[in-house]
Coordinates of C-alpha atoms in Angstrom, one line a residue:
X1 CA -31.7 -5.9 3.9
X2 CA -34.1 -5.7 1.0
X3 CA -33.1 -7.1 -2.4
X4 CA -30.1 -5.0 -3.7
X5 CA -29.9 -3.5 -7.1
X6 CA -28.0 -5.9 -9.4
X7 CA -26.1 -3.1 -11.0
X8 CA -24.7 -2.1 -7.6
X9 CA -24.0 -5.4 -6.0
X10 CA -22.5 -8.9 -6.2
X11 CA -21.7 -11.6 -3.7
X12 CA -18.2 -10.1 -3.1
X13 CA -19.5 -6.5 -2.4
X14 CA -22.3 -7.4 -0.1
X15 CA -21.7 -7.2 3.7
X16 CA -19.9 -10.2 5.2
X17 CA -21.9 -12.7 7.1
X18 CA -21.2 -13.7 10.7
X19 CA -19.6 -16.9 9.6
X20 CA -17.1 -15.0 7.3
X21 CA -16.0 -12.8 10.2
X22 CA -13.4 -15.1 11.8
X23 CA -10.1 -13.2 11.5
X24 CA -8.5 -12.8 14.9
X25 CA -5.8 -10.3 16.0
X26 CA -3.0 -12.8 15.1
X27 CA -4.3 -12.9 11.5
X28 CA -4.1 -9.1 11.2
X29 CA -0.7 -9.0 12.9
X30 CA 0.5 -11.7 10.4
X31 CA -1.0 -9.8 7.5
X32 CA 0.9 -6.7 8.4
X33 CA 4.2 -8.5 9.0
X34 CA 3.8 -10.2 5.7
X35 CA 3.3 -6.8 4.0
X36 CA 6.0 -5.0 6.0
X37 CA 8.8 -7.4 5.2
X38 CA 9.6 -6.3 1.7
X39 CA 12.5 -4.7 -0.2
X40 CA 11.1 -1.1 -0.1
X41 CA 10.8 -1.3 3.8
X42 CA 14.3 -2.7 4.0
X43 CA 15.6 0.3 2.1
X44 CA 13.4 2.8 3.8
X45 CA 15.7 4.1 6.6
X46 CA 19.0 3.3 4.9
X47 CA 18.1 5.3 1.8
X48 CA 17.5 8.3 4.2
X49 CA 21.2 8.0 5.3
X50 CA 22.1 9.1 1.8
X51 CA 20.0 12.2 2.3
X52 CA 21.8 13.3 5.4
X53 CA 19.8 11.7 8.2
X54 CA 21.5 9.8 11.0
X55 CA 20.3 6.2 11.4
X56 CA 18.6 7.0 14.7
X57 CA 16.6 9.9 13.2
X58 CA 15.7 7.8 10.1
X59 CA 14.4 4.9 12.1
X60 CA 12.5 7.2 14.4
X61 CA 10.8 8.9 11.5
X62 CA 9.8 5.5 10.1
X63 CA 8.2 4.7 13.5
X64 CA 6.6 8.1 13.8
X65 CA 5.2 8.0 10.3
X66 CA 3.6 4.6 10.8
X67 CA 2.1 5.6 14.2
X68 CA 0.5 8.5 12.3
X69 CA -0.9 6.4 9.5
X70 CA -2.1 3.8 12.0
X71 CA -4.7 6.4 13.2
X72 CA -6.7 6.6 10.0
X73 CA -6.0 2.9 9.4
X74 CA -7.8 2.0 12.6
X75 CA -10.5 4.6 12.3
X76 CA -11.5 3.6 8.7
X77 CA -10.8 0.0 9.7
X78 CA -13.6 0.1 12.2
X79 CA -16.1 0.2 9.4
X80 CA -15.3 -3.4 8.5
X81 CA -16.4 -5.2 11.7
X82 CA -19.4 -3.0 12.2
X83 CA -20.9 -3.0 8.7
X84 CA -19.0 -5.7 6.8
X85 CA -18.5 -3.7 3.7
X86 CA -15.4 -3.1 1.5
X87 CA -13.8 0.3 0.6
X88 CA -15.8 1.0 -2.6
X89 CA -19.1 0.4 -0.9
X90 CA -18.0 2.7 2.0
X91 CA -17.1 5.4 -0.5
X92 CA -20.7 5.3 -1.8
X93 CA -21.9 7.0 1.4
X94 CA -19.8 10.1 0.7
X95 CA -19.2 10.1 -3.1
X96 CA -22.5 8.5 -4.2
X97 CA -23.4 5.0 -5.4
X98 CA -21.9 5.8 -8.8
X99 CA -19.4 8.5 -7.7
X100 CA -17.6 6.0 -5.6
X101 CA -16.1 4.7 -8.8
X102 CA -13.8 7.7 -8.9
X103 CA -12.0 7.1 -5.6
X104 CA -12.1 3.3 -6.4
X105 CA -10.3 3.8 -9.7
X106 CA -7.8 6.3 -8.3
X107 CA -6.9 3.8 -5.5
X108 CA -7.0 0.8 -7.9
X109 CA -4.6 2.3 -10.5
X110 CA -1.8 3.1 -8.0
X111 CA -2.1 -0.5 -6.7
X112 CA -1.7 -1.8 -10.3
X113 CA 1.5 0.3 -10.6
X114 CA 3.0 -1.1 -7.4
X115 CA 1.8 -4.6 -8.3
X116 CA 3.6 -4.5 -11.6
X117 CA 6.9 -3.2 -10.1
X118 CA 6.8 -5.8 -7.3
X119 CA 6.2 -8.6 -9.8
X120 CA 9.3 -7.4 -11.7
X121 CA 11.4 -7.4 -8.6
X122 CA 10.1 -10.8 -7.7
X123 CA 11.0 -12.0 -11.2
X124 CA 14.6 -10.7 -10.8
X125 CA 14.9 -12.5 -7.5
X126 CA 13.6 -15.7 -9.0
X127 CA 16.0 -15.3 -12.0
X128 CA 19.0 -14.8 -9.6
X129 CA 17.9 -17.8 -7.4
X130 CA 17.8 -20.1 -10.5
X131 CA 21.3 -18.9 -11.4
X132 CA 22.5 -19.7 -7.8
X133 CA 21.2 -23.2 -8.5
X134 CA 23.4 -23.3 -11.6
X135 CA 20.9 -22.7 -14.4
X136 CA 23.1 -20.1 -16.1
X137 CA 20.2 -17.9 -17.2
X138 CA 21.2 -14.9 -19.3
X139 CA 21.1 -11.2 -18.5
X140 CA 19.7 -8.6 -20.9
X141 CA 21.9 -8.1 -24.0
X142 CA 22.9 -4.8 -25.6
X143 CA 19.8 -2.6 -26.2
X144 CA 17.5 -5.0 -24.2
X145 CA 15.7 -4.0 -20.9
X146 CA 14.8 -7.6 -20.1
X147 CA 16.1 -11.0 -21.3
X148 CA 13.9 -13.8 -22.4
X149 CA 14.7 -15.8 -19.3
X150 CA 13.9 -12.8 -17.1
X151 CA 10.6 -12.3 -18.9
X152 CA 9.7 -16.0 -18.4
X153 CA 10.4 -15.5 -14.7
X154 CA 8.2 -12.4 -14.7
X155 CA 5.3 -14.3 -16.2
X156 CA 5.7 -17.3 -13.8
X157 CA 5.8 -15.0 -10.8
X158 CA 2.9 -12.9 -12.2
X159 CA 0.8 -16.1 -12.7
X160 CA 1.4 -17.2 -9.1
X161 CA -0.5 -14.2 -7.9
X162 CA -3.6 -15.2 -9.9
X163 CA -3.9 -18.4 -7.8
X164 CA -4.4 -16.4 -4.7
X165 CA -6.9 -14.1 -6.3
X166 CA -8.8 -17.1 -7.6
X167 CA -8.8 -18.7 -4.2
X168 CA -10.0 -15.5 -2.5
X169 CA -9.1 -13.6 0.7
X170 CA -9.0 -16.7 2.9
X171 CA -6.0 -18.1 0.9
X172 CA -4.3 -14.7 1.4
X173 CA -4.8 -14.9 5.2
X174 CA -3.3 -18.4 5.3
X175 CA -0.3 -17.2 3.2
X176 CA 0.4 -14.4 5.6
X177 CA 0.1 -16.6 8.7
X178 CA 2.6 -19.1 7.3
X179 CA 5.0 -16.6 5.8
X180 CA 5.2 -14.1 8.6
X181 CA 7.3 -16.2 11.1
X182 CA 9.5 -17.5 8.3
X183 CA 10.4 -13.9 7.3
X184 CA 10.9 -12.8 10.8
X185 CA 13.3 -15.7 11.4
X186 CA 15.3 -14.9 8.2
X187 CA 15.6 -11.3 9.2
X188 CA 16.9 -12.2 12.6
X189 CA 19.4 -14.6 11.1
X190 CA 20.7 -11.9 8.7
X191 CA 21.1 -9.4 11.6
X192 CA 22.9 -11.9 13.8
X193 CA 25.3 -12.9 11.0
X194 CA 26.2 -9.3 10.3
X195 CA 26.6 -8.3 13.9
X196 CA 28.9 -11.3 14.5
X197 CA 31.0 -10.1 11.6
X198 CA 31.2 -6.4 12.5
X199 CA 31.6 -4.9 16.0
X200 CA 28.4 -3.1 17.0
X201 CA 30.3 0.1 17.8
X202 CA 31.6 0.2 14.3
X203 CA 28.3 -0.8 12.8
X204 CA 26.4 2.0 14.4
X205 CA 29.2 4.5 14.4
X206 CA 29.1 5.5 10.7
X207 CA 28.6 9.3 10.4
X208 CA 25.7 10.8 8.6
X209 CA 26.3 12.0 5.1
X210 CA 26.9 15.8 4.7
X211 CA 24.1 17.2 2.5
X212 CA 23.8 20.9 1.6
X213 CA 20.9 22.5 3.5
X214 CA 20.6 19.4 5.7
X215 CA 17.9 16.7 5.5
X216 CA 14.3 17.7 4.8
X217 CA 12.4 16.1 7.7
X218 CA 8.9 17.1 6.7
X219 CA 9.3 15.8 3.2
X220 CA 10.7 12.6 4.5
X221 CA 7.9 12.2 7.0
X222 CA 5.2 12.9 4.4
X223 CA 6.7 10.4 2.0
X224 CA 6.9 7.8 4.8
X225 CA 3.3 8.4 5.7
X226 CA 2.3 8.1 2.1
X227 CA 3.9 4.6 1.9
X228 CA 0.9 2.9 3.5
X229 CA -1.6 5.8 3.2
X230 CA -3.4 4.3 0.3
X231 CA -3.9 1.1 2.2
X232 CA -5.7 3.1 4.9
X233 CA -8.4 3.8 2.4
X234 CA -9.1 0.1 1.6
X235 CA -8.4 -1.4 5.0
X236 CA -12.1 -2.3 5.3
X237 CA -11.4 -4.8 2.5
X238 CA -9.7 -6.8 5.3
X239 CA -11.3 -5.7 8.5
X240 CA -14.7 -6.8 7.2
X241 CA -13.6 -10.3 8.1
X242 CA -12.6 -9.4 11.7
X243 CA -14.4 -11.3 14.4
X244 CA -14.4 -8.2 16.7
X245 CA -13.2 -4.6 16.7
X246 CA -10.6 -5.5 19.2
X247 CA -9.1 -8.1 16.8
X248 CA -8.6 -5.5 14.0
X249 CA -7.4 -2.8 16.4
X250 CA -4.9 -4.9 18.3
X251 CA -3.7 -6.8 15.3
X252 CA -2.9 -3.7 13.3
X253 CA -1.4 -1.9 16.3
X254 CA 1.0 -4.8 16.8
X255 CA 1.7 -5.5 13.2
X256 CA 2.4 -2.1 11.7
X257 CA 4.5 0.6 13.5
X258 CA 7.1 -1.5 15.4
X259 CA 7.7 -4.1 12.7
X260 CA 8.1 -1.3 10.1
X261 CA 10.8 0.4 12.3
X262 CA 12.5 -2.9 13.1
X263 CA 12.7 -4.1 9.5
X264 CA 14.0 -0.7 8.4
X265 CA 16.6 -1.2 11.1
X266 CA 17.6 -4.5 9.4
X267 CA 18.2 -2.4 6.3
X268 CA 20.4 0.1 8.2
X269 CA 22.5 -2.8 9.6
X270 CA 22.8 -4.4 6.1
X271 CA 23.7 -1.0 4.6
X272 CA 26.4 -0.2 7.1
X273 CA 27.8 -3.7 7.3
X274 CA 28.2 -3.9 3.6
X275 CA 30.1 -0.6 3.6
X276 CA 32.5 -1.9 6.3
X277 CA 32.9 -5.5 5.1
X278 CA 32.9 -5.0 1.3
X279 CA 33.8 -1.4 0.8
X280 CA 30.5 -0.4 -0.7
X281 CA 27.2 0.3 1.0
X282 CA 24.6 -1.9 -0.6
X283 CA 21.1 -0.5 -0.5
X284 CA 19.3 -3.6 -1.7
X285 CA 19.5 -6.9 0.2
X286 CA 20.1 -9.2 -2.9
X287 CA 23.4 -7.4 -3.6
X288 CA 24.5 -7.8 0.0
X289 CA 23.5 -11.5 0.1
X290 CA 25.4 -12.2 -3.1
X291 CA 28.6 -11.0 -1.4
X292 CA 27.9 -13.2 1.6
X293 CA 28.2 -16.4 -0.5
X294 CA 25.9 -18.8 -2.5
X295 CA 24.2 -20.3 0.5
X296 CA 23.2 -16.9 2.0
X297 CA 22.2 -15.7 -1.5
X298 CA 20.1 -18.8 -2.2
X299 CA 18.2 -18.6 1.1
X300 CA 18.0 -14.8 1.0
X301 CA 16.6 -14.8 -2.5
X302 CA 13.9 -17.3 -1.5
X303 CA 12.9 -15.0 1.4
X304 CA 12.8 -12.0 -1.0
X305 CA 10.6 -13.9 -3.3
X306 CA 8.2 -14.8 -0.5
X307 CA 8.3 -11.2 0.8
X308 CA 7.4 -9.8 -2.7
X309 CA 4.6 -12.3 -2.9
X310 CA 3.0 -11.6 0.5
X311 CA 3.3 -7.9 0.1
X312 CA 2.0 -7.8 -3.5
X313 CA -1.0 -10.1 -3.1
X314 CA -2.3 -8.3 0.0
X315 CA -1.4 -4.7 -0.6
X316 CA -1.7 -4.5 -4.4
X317 CA -4.2 -7.0 -5.7
X318 CA -7.0 -7.2 -3.1
X319 CA -7.7 -3.4 -3.4
X320 CA -8.1 -3.3 -7.2
X321 CA -10.1 -6.5 -7.2
X322 CA -12.8 -4.8 -5.2
X323 CA -12.2 -1.4 -6.8
X324 CA -12.8 -2.6 -10.4
X325 CA -15.8 -4.6 -9.2
X326 CA -17.4 -1.2 -8.2
X327 CA -17.3 -0.1 -11.8
X328 CA -19.8 -2.8 -12.9
X329 CA -20.7 -5.1 -10.0
X330 CA -23.1 -7.3 -12.0
X331 CA -20.3 -8.1 -14.5
X332 CA -17.1 -7.8 -12.5
X333 CA -16.6 -10.1 -9.4
X334 CA -13.7 -10.0 -7.0
X335 CA -11.9 -12.6 -9.2
X336 CA -12.6 -10.7 -12.4
X337 CA -11.4 -7.5 -10.8
X338 CA -8.2 -9.1 -9.8
X339 CA -7.6 -10.5 -13.3
X340 CA -8.2 -7.0 -14.7
X341 CA -5.7 -5.6 -12.2
X342 CA -3.1 -8.2 -13.2
X343 CA -3.5 -7.5 -16.9
X344 CA -3.1 -3.8 -16.3
X345 CA 0.0 -4.7 -14.4
X346 CA 1.3 -6.4 -17.5
X347 CA 0.6 -3.4 -19.6
X348 CA 2.8 -1.3 -17.3
X349 CA 5.8 -3.2 -18.6
X350 CA 7.9 -2.2 -15.6
X351 CA 11.2 -3.3 -17.1
X352 CA 10.8 -0.5 -19.6
X353 CA 9.6 2.1 -17.1
X354 CA 12.4 1.4 -14.7
X355 CA 15.0 1.5 -17.5
X356 CA 13.9 5.0 -18.6
X357 CA 12.4 6.5 -15.4
X358 CA 14.3 5.0 -12.5
X359 CA 13.7 6.8 -9.3
X360 CA 11.1 9.1 -10.8
X361 CA 8.7 6.2 -11.1
X362 CA 8.8 5.6 -7.4
X363 CA 8.4 9.3 -6.7
X364 CA 5.4 9.4 -9.1
X365 CA 3.7 6.4 -7.4
X366 CA 4.6 7.5 -3.9
X367 CA 3.4 11.0 -4.5
X368 CA 0.3 9.9 -6.2
X369 CA -0.5 7.9 -3.1
X370 CA 0.1 10.9 -1.0
X371 CA -2.4 12.9 -2.9
X372 CA -5.1 10.4 -2.0
X373 CA -5.1 11.8 1.5
X374 CA -8.0 13.9 0.4
X375 CA -10.1 10.8 0.0
X376 CA -9.2 9.6 3.5
X377 CA -10.3 13.0 4.9
X378 CA -13.7 12.8 3.2
X379 CA -14.3 9.2 4.3
X380 CA -13.4 10.0 7.9
X381 CA -15.4 13.2 8.1
X382 CA -18.5 11.5 6.5
X383 CA -18.4 8.4 8.6
X384 CA -17.6 9.9 12.0
X385 CA -18.7 13.6 11.9
X386 CA -21.6 13.5 9.5
X387 CA -23.2 10.1 10.0
X388 CA -21.9 9.3 13.5
X389 CA -20.8 5.8 12.3
X390 CA -24.3 4.9 11.2
X391 CA -24.9 3.8 7.6
X392 CA -28.1 2.6 5.9
X393 CA -26.9 -0.7 4.4
X394 CA -29.9 -1.1 2.1
X395 CA -29.3 2.3 0.5
X396 CA -25.6 1.5 -0.2
X397 CA -26.8 -1.1 -2.7
X398 CA -29.8 0.6 -4.4
X399 CA -30.6 3.6 -6.5
X400 CA -33.0 6.3 -5.2
X401 CA -31.8 6.0 -1.6
X402 CA -29.9 8.4 0.7
X403 CA -26.7 7.9 -1.3
X404 CA -28.1 8.5 -4.7
X405 CA -27.3 12.3 -4.5
X406 CA -27.2 13.8 -8.1
X407 CA -27.6 10.8 -10.5
X408 CA -25.4 8.8 -8.2
X409 CA -22.7 11.4 -7.7
X410 CA -22.1 13.7 -4.6
X411 CA -20.8 16.9 -6.1
X412 CA -19.9 18.2 -2.6
X413 CA -17.4 15.3 -2.2
X414 CA -15.9 16.1 -5.6
X415 CA -15.5 19.8 -4.7
X416 CA -13.9 18.9 -1.4
X417 CA -11.5 16.4 -3.1
X418 CA -10.4 19.0 -5.7
X419 CA -9.8 21.7 -3.2
X420 CA -7.6 19.4 -1.1
X421 CA -5.6 18.0 -3.9
X422 CA -5.2 20.7 -6.5
X423 CA -3.0 23.0 -4.4
X424 CA -0.5 20.1 -3.9
X425 CA -0.4 19.2 -7.6
X426 CA 2.2 21.7 -8.8
X427 CA 4.7 20.6 -6.2
X428 CA 3.9 17.0 -7.1
X429 CA 4.7 17.6 -10.8
X430 CA 8.0 19.2 -9.8
X431 CA 9.2 16.3 -7.5
X432 CA 8.1 13.7 -10.0
X433 CA 10.1 15.4 -12.8
X434 CA 7.2 16.4 -15.0
X435 CA 7.8 20.2 -14.8
X436 CA 10.9 22.3 -14.1
X437 CA 11.3 23.5 -10.5
X438 CA 11.9 27.1 -11.7
X439 CA 8.5 27.3 -13.3
X440 CA 6.6 26.7 -10.0
X441 CA 6.5 29.0 -7.0
X442 CA 8.7 27.7 -4.1
X443 CA 5.7 27.8 -1.7
X444 CA 3.8 25.4 -3.8
X445 CA 6.7 23.0 -3.9
X446 CA 7.1 23.2 -0.1
X447 CA 3.3 22.6 0.2
X448 CA 3.8 19.2 -1.3
X449 CA 6.1 18.3 1.5
X450 CA 3.0 18.4 3.7
X451 CA 0.8 16.9 0.9
X452 CA -0.9 14.0 2.7
X453 CA -1.6 16.1 5.8
X454 CA -2.8 19.1 3.8
X455 CA -5.1 17.2 1.4
X456 CA -6.6 15.1 4.3
X457 CA -7.3 18.2 6.4
X458 CA -8.6 20.5 3.7
X459 CA -10.8 17.9 1.9
X460 CA -12.2 16.8 5.2
X461 CA -12.9 20.3 6.4
X462 CA -14.5 21.5 3.2
X463 CA -16.6 18.4 3.0
X464 CA -17.8 18.9 6.6
X465 CA -19.0 22.4 5.9
X466 CA -20.6 21.5 2.5
X467 CA -22.6 18.5 3.8
X468 CA -25.8 18.9 5.7
X469 CA -25.8 17.2 9.1
X470 CA -27.0 13.6 8.9
X471 CA -25.7 13.4 5.3
X472 CA -29.1 13.8 3.7
X473 CA -29.3 14.8 0.1

């Protein structure tokens, strides 16, 4: 390609070279196992039991949702091996060389939120582990949301992430390859210990909770899809290092749907066993492990620490590192973008947010991710239906080319995104607790139950009819 515009490129955003494309299917499978084994996945199906689902139905929905999200994951992922570009550069083809900053920032900010929260959970696990070792660290006092020792653990765990960003994506690949088998072994050990303690008939025989109106299957399915839907946008950040299309396809197919269902099943077993053994169903693994004794607690907390690290680095730092680089490529590298994301994570102060918002924060972040289905619809439509998988690499990195549009912004993409997202916004504000349910039409609240599907379909369809064939300006 000809010399790129320095205001639109840097070494991290340029297409990967043949030498850099060496990730095999085992690397992608390990990447996904490393991200899947985390506390939110553990609680995914068991939390649904409290909403009236049977454990069989809950685990099936987890499997189904991840089979659904695997489709855009693989389709958008195919951009990586073919063109070697990350998500923000791919977005330039549909949103414009400058307009791509909008989807990049929208994606990057939700990653910063999750990064912050996972850092806090990791800090709590580290704090508890040190207490298991006998350090006697203090809990928050009256009026405090975090103790000084917990804050020190937060800063230590936060700083650990910076090492991986500084070392780049290859260090992340090695982390996932090493961590994945360890976390699988720990999960199996927990399941075996619990099933030896509780007869399987009793373990799987607990009745579903009675909930007025019954469980909302569509809302649950949409929320489960939204769990990884944001990563479907930036999956080229990883697949650009794939040796072949087969490697990214096979690795993701093996590493995502079935491991998600199996690890959520570990949560179901832990949830039910704790109710039988200790008289209280524990949703989070650290509380269950604490009741199983100091050895189980110590080993389990180490695994939780590792799980938080592997998920957080890959899912919540790689994306904003590239996304913020898109804002000013000549000034912000991958490393600098990661540092910016980490600082934004500090500013979230999750201990205060969780103390005042609780579950609403998770609803807000999860719903926000669901709304980004519109971006996925536009990317898929542009790449497969408008451009037939062909991109002009040179024009992605220069002004005045096919992706310049109107001063660098494609207004058609912005219109399509707005029409796909805005109808879902009232329902989103209701479920996130911002506005009262009575002030919004029930149909709009129900629409949000289909939010990811709706925004993806509508934005993609509108974009298809607005854009000229071939994607010319």
